[in-house]
mmCIF file of C-alpha atoms in Angstrom:
data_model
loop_
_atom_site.group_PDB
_atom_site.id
_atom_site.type_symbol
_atom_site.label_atom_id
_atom_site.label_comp_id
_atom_site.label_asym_id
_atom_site.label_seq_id
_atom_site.Cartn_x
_atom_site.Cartn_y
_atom_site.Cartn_z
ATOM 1 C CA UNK A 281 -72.374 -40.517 -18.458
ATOM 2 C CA UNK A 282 -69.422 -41.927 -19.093
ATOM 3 C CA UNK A 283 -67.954 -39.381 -21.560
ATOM 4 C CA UNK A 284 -69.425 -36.741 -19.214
ATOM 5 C CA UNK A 285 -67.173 -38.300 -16.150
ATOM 6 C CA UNK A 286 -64.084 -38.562 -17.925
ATOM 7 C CA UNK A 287 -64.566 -34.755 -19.318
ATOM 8 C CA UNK A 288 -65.053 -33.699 -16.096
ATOM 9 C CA UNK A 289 -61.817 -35.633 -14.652
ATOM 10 C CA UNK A 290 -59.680 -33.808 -17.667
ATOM 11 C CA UNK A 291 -60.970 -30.878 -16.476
ATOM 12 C CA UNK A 292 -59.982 -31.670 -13.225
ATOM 13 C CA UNK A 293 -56.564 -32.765 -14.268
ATOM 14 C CA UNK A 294 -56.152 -29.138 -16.601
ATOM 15 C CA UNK A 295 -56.753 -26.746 -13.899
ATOM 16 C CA UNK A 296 -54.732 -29.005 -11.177
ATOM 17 C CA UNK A 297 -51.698 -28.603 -13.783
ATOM 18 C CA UNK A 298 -52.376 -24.813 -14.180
ATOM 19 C CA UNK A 299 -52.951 -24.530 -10.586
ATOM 20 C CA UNK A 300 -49.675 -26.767 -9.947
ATOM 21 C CA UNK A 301 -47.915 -24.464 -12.676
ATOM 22 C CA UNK A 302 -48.915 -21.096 -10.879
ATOM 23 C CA UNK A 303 -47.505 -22.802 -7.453
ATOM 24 C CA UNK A 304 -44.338 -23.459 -8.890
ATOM 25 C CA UNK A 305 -43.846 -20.455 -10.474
ATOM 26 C CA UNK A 306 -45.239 -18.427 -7.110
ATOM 27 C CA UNK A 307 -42.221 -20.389 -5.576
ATOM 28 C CA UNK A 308 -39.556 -19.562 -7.524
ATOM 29 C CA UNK A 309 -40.536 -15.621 -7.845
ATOM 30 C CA UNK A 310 -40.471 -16.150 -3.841
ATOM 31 C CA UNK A 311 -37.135 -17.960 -4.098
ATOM 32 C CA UNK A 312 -35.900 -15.322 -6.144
ATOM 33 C CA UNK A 313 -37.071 -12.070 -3.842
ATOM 34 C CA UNK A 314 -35.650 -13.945 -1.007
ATOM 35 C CA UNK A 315 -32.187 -15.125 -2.593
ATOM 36 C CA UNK A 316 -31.910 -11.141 -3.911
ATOM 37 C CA UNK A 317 -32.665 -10.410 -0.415
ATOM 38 C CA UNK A 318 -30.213 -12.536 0.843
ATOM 39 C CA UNK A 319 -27.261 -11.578 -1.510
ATOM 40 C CA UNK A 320 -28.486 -7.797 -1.126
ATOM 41 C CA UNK A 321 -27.911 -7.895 2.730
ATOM 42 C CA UNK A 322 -24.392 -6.752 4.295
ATOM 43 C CA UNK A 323 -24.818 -8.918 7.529
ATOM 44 C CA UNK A 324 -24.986 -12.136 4.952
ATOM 45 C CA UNK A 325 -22.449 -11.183 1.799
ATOM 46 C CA UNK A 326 -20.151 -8.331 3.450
ATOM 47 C CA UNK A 327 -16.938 -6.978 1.640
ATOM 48 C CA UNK A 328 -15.086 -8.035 4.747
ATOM 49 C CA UNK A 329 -11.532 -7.854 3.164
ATOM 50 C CA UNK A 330 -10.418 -4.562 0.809
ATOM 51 C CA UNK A 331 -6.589 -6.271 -0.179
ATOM 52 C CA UNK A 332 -4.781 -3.378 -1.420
ATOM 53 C CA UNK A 333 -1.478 -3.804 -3.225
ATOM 54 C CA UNK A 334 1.235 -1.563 -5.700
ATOM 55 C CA UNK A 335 3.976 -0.073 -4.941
ATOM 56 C CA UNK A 336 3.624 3.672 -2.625
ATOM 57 C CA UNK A 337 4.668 5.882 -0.253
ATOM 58 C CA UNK A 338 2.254 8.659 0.526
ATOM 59 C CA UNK A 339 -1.005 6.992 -0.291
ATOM 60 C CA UNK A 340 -2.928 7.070 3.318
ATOM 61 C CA UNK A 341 -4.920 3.259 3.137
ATOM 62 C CA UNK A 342 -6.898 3.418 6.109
ATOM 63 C CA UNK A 343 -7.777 6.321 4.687
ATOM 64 C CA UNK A 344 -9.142 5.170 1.477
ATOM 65 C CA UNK A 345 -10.348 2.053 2.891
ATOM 66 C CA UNK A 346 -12.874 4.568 4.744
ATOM 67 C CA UNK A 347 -13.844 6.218 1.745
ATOM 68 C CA UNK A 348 -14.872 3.161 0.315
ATOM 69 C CA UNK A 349 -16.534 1.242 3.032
ATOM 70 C CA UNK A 350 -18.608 4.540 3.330
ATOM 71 C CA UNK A 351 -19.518 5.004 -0.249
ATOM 72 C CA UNK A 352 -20.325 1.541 -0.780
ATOM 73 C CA UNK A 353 -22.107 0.314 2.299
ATOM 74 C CA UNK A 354 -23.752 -3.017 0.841
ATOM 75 C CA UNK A 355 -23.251 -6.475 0.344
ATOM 76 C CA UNK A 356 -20.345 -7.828 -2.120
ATOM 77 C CA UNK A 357 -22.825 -8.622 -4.935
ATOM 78 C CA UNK A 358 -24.000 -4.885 -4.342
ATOM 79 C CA UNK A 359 -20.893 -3.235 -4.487
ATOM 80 C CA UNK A 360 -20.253 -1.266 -7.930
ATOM 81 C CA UNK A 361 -16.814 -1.437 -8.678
ATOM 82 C CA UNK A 362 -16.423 1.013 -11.556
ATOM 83 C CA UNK A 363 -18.129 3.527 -8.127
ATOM 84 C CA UNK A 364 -15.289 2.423 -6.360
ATOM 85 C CA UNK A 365 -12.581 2.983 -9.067
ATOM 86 C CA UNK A 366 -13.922 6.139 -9.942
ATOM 87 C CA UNK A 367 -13.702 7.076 -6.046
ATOM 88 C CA UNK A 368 -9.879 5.446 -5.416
ATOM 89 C CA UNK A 369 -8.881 7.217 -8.857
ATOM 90 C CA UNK A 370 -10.479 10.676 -7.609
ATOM 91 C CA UNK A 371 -7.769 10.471 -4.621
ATOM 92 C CA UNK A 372 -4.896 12.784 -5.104
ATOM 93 C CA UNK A 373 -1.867 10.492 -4.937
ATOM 94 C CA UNK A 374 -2.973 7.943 -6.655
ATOM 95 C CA UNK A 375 -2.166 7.910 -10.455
ATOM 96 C CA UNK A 376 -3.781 4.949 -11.534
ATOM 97 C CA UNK A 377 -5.742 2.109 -10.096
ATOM 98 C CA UNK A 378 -7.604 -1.401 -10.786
ATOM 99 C CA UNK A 379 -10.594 -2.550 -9.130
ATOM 100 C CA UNK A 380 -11.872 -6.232 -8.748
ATOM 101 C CA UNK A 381 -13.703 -8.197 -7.150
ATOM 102 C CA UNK A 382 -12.631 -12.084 -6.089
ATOM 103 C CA UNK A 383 -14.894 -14.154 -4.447
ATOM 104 C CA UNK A 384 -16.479 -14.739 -1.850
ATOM 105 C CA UNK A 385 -16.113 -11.385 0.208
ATOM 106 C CA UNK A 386 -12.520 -9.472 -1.257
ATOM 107 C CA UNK A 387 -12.064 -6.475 -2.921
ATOM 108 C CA UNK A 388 -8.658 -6.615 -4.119
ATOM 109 C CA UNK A 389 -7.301 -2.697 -5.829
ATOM 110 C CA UNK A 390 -3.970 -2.386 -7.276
ATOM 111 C CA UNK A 391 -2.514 1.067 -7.109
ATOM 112 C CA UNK A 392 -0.324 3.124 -8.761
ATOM 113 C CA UNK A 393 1.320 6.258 -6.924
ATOM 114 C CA UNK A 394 1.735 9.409 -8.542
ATOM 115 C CA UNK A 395 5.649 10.218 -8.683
ATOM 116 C CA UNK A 396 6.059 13.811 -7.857
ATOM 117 C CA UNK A 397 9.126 15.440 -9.237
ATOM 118 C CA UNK A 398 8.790 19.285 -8.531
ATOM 119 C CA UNK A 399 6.814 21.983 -7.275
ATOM 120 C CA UNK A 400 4.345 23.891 -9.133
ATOM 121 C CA UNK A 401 3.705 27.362 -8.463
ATOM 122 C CA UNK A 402 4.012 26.682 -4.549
ATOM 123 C CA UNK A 403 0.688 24.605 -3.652
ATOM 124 C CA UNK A 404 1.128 21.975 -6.692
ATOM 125 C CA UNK A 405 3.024 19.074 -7.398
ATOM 126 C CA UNK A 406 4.489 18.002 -10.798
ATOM 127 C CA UNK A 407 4.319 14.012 -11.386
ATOM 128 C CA UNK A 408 6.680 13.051 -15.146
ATOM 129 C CA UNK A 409 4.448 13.438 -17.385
ATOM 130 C CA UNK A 410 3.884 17.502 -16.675
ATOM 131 C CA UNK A 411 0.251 16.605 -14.438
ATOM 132 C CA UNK A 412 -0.466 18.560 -11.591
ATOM 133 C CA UNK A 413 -1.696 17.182 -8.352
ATOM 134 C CA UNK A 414 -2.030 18.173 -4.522
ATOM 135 C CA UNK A 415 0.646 18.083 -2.411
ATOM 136 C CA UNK A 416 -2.049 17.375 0.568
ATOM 137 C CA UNK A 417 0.210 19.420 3.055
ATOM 138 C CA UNK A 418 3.504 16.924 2.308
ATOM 139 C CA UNK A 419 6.445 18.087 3.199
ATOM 140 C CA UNK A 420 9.028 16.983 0.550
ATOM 141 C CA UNK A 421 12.282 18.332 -0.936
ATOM 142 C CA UNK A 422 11.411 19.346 -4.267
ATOM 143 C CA UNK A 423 12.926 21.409 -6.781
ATOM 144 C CA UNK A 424 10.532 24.664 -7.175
ATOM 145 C CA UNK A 425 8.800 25.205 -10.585
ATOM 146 C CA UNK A 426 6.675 28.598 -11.293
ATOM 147 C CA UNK A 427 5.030 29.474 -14.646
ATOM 148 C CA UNK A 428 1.474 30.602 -15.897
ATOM 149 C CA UNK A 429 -1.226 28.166 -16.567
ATOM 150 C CA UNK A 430 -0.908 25.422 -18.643
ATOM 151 C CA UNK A 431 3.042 25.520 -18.876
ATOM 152 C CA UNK A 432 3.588 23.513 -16.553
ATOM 153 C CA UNK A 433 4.581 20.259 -19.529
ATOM 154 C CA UNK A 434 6.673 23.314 -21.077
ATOM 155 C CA UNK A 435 8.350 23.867 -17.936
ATOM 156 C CA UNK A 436 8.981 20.285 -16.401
ATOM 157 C CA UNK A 437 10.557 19.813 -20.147
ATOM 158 C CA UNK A 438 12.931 22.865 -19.844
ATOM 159 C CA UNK A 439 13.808 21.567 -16.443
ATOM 160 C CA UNK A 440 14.618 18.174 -17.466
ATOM 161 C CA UNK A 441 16.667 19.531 -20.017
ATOM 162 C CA UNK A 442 18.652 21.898 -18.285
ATOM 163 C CA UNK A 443 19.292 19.078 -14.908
ATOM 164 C CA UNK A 444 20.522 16.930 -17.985
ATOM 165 C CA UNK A 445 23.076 19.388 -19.244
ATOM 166 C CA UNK A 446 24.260 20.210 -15.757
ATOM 167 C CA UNK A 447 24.802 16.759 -14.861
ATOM 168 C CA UNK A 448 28.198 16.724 -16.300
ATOM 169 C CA UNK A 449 29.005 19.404 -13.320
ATOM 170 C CA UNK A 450 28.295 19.465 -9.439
ATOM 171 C CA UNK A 451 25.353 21.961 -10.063
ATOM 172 C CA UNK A 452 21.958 21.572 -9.834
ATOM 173 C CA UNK A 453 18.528 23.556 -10.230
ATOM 174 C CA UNK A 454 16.977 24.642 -6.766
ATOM 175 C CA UNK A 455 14.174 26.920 -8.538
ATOM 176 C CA UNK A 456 13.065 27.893 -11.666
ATOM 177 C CA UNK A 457 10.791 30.344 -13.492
ATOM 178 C CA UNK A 458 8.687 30.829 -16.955
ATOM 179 C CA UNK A 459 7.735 34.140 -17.579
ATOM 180 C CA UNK A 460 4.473 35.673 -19.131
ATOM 181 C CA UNK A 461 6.556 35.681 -22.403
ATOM 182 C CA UNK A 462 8.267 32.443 -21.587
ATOM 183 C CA UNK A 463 11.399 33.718 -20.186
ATOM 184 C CA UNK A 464 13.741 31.395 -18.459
ATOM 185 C CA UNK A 465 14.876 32.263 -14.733
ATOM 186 C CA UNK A 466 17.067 29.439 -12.964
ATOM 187 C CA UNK A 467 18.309 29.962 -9.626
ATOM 188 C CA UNK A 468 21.149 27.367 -9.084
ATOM 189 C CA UNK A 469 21.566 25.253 -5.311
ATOM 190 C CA UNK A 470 24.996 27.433 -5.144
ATOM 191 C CA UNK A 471 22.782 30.139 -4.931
ATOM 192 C CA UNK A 472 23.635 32.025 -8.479
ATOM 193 C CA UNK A 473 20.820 32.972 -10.559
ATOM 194 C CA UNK A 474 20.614 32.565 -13.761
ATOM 195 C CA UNK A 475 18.667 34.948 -16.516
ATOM 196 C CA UNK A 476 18.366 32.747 -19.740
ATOM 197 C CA UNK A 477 15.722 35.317 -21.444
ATOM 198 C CA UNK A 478 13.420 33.137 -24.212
ATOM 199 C CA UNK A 479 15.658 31.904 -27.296
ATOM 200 C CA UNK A 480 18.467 28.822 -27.223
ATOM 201 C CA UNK A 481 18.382 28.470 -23.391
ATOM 202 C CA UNK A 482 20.065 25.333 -23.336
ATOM 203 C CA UNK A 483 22.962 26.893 -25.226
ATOM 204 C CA UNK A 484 23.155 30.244 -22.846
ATOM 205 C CA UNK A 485 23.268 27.314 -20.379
ATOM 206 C CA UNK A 486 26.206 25.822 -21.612
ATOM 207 C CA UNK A 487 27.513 29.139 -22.266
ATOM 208 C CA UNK A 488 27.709 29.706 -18.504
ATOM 209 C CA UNK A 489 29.001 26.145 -17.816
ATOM 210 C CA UNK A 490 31.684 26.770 -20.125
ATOM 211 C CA UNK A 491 32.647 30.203 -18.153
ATOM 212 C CA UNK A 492 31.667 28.929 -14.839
ATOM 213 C CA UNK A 493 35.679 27.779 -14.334
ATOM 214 C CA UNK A 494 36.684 30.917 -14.943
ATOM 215 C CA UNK A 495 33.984 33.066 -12.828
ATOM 216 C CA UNK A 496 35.203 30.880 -9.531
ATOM 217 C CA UNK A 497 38.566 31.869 -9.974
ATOM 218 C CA UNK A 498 37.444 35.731 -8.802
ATOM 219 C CA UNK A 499 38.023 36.728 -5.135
ATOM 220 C CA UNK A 500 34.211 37.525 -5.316
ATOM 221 C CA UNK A 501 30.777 35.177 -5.444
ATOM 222 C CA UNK A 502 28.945 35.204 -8.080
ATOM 223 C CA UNK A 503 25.308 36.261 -7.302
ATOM 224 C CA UNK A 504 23.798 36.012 -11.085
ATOM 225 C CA UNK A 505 25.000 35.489 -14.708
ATOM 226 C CA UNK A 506 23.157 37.216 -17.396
ATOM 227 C CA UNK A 507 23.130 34.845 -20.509
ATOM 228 C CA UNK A 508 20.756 37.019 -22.876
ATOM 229 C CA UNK A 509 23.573 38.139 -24.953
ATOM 230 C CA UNK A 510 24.865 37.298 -28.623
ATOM 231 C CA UNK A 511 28.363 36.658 -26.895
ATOM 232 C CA UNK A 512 29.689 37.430 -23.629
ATOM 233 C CA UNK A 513 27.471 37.412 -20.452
ATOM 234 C CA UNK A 514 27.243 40.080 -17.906
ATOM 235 C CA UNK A 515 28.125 38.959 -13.943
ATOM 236 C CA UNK A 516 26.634 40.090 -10.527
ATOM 237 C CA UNK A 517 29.102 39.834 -7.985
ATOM 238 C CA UNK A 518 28.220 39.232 -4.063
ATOM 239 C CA UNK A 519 30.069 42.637 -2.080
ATOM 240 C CA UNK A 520 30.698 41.414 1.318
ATOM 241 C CA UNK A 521 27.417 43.321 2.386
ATOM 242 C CA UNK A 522 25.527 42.065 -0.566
ATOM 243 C CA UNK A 523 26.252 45.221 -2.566
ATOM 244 C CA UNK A 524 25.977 43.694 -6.210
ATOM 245 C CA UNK A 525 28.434 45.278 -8.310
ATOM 246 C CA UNK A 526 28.073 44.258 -12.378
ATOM 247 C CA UNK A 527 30.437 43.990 -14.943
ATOM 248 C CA UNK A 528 30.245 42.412 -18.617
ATOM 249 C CA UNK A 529 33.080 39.837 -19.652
#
């Protein structure tokens, strides 16, 4: 009886550990759903601050905090930030961003504007490096850049070029055009065109700088300067009704 009794009580004691065991571990899978619901719930772990910071001009923040309060709606430990720098990235003036997030409730974004330094083709802008990217309706003075598709690094580098070269003089490039065949067109903020055709156009540049001197000593304006010749260049002159008369010097 004895052995019997004290069988019995380890029995006892086995299944009140294993029953003791399941209760813990029933509480902490409980604790668990509950803290993920907690953490997972807006109204208790918001994103209530977006801090942006960088230096720009055009980038519209209320904007863009919009964007991302709507496309990430939950709490901070829900938020997704490679979502969200995927999303800021996406936007059209912004260049290049970093997303973070800082605890307890900030998401703090660092952004980088896109520089734009010309117009492409009318409804594009240019940024340095030869990317294109949407204007968004801005209204900026910008030097006009036209060309087929994918010139536009081929172009921005011809520009850059020829502003260089004509920095040594009060001229400056209001518009200018690549060809099919990769023809240069420049038409000058004075107003003279300029037809550089496709070979040494930096030198048929300097060419004309060299002449210019000479050309503004006439009693007539000039109205274009035809540089595709081995030597010499041929001149439009303005008429007083814009009658272009031509003559080869």
């Amino acid at each position: 009886m004895t052995q019997n009794a004290a069988k019995t009580r380890s029995n006892h004691a086995l299944w009140g550990g294993v029953a003791f065991l399941c209760i813990v571990i029933a509480a902490l899978v409980f604790g668990g759903i509950k803290a993920n619901q907690y953490l997972q719930d807006e109204q208790q772990m918001p994103v209530q601050v977006i801090d942006f910071s960088g230096d720009y001009q055009y980038i519209d923040i209320t904007k863009l905090e919009r964007l991302i309060r709507e496309a990430q709606p939950g709490s901070f430990f829900a938020l997704d930030v490679n979502d969200v720098f995927r999303l800021v990235e996406a936007q059209p003036w912004v260049y290049r961003a970093s997303v973070r997030k800082k605890w307890p409730n900030t998401l703090k974004i660092y952004l980088v504007e896109q520089q734009p330094v010309a117009k492409w083709n009318e409804d594009l802008l240019l940024n340095p490096y030869g990317d294109t990217f949407n204007a968004e309706g801005k209204a900026l003075v910008l030097p006009r850049l036209y060309g087929p598709g994918g010139s536009e690094k081929t172009a921005l580098e011809g520009f850059n070029a020829m502003h260089a070269l004509l920095a040594t003089t009060n001229m400056d490039i209001a518009e200018l055009s690549l060809s099919e065949r990769f023809a240069w067109q420049v038409q000058l903020k004075n107003g003279i065109e300029l037809n550089l055709g496709r070979q040494e156009f930096i030198d048929r540049l300097q060419r004309f700088i060299d002449v210019y001197p000479l050309l503004t000593q006439q009693e007539k304006a000039v109205k274009y300067v035809d540089l595709r010749y081995d030597t010499g260049v041929a001149v439009g002159w303005k008429a007083p009704r814009d009658n272009t008369t031509k003559e080869e010097s």
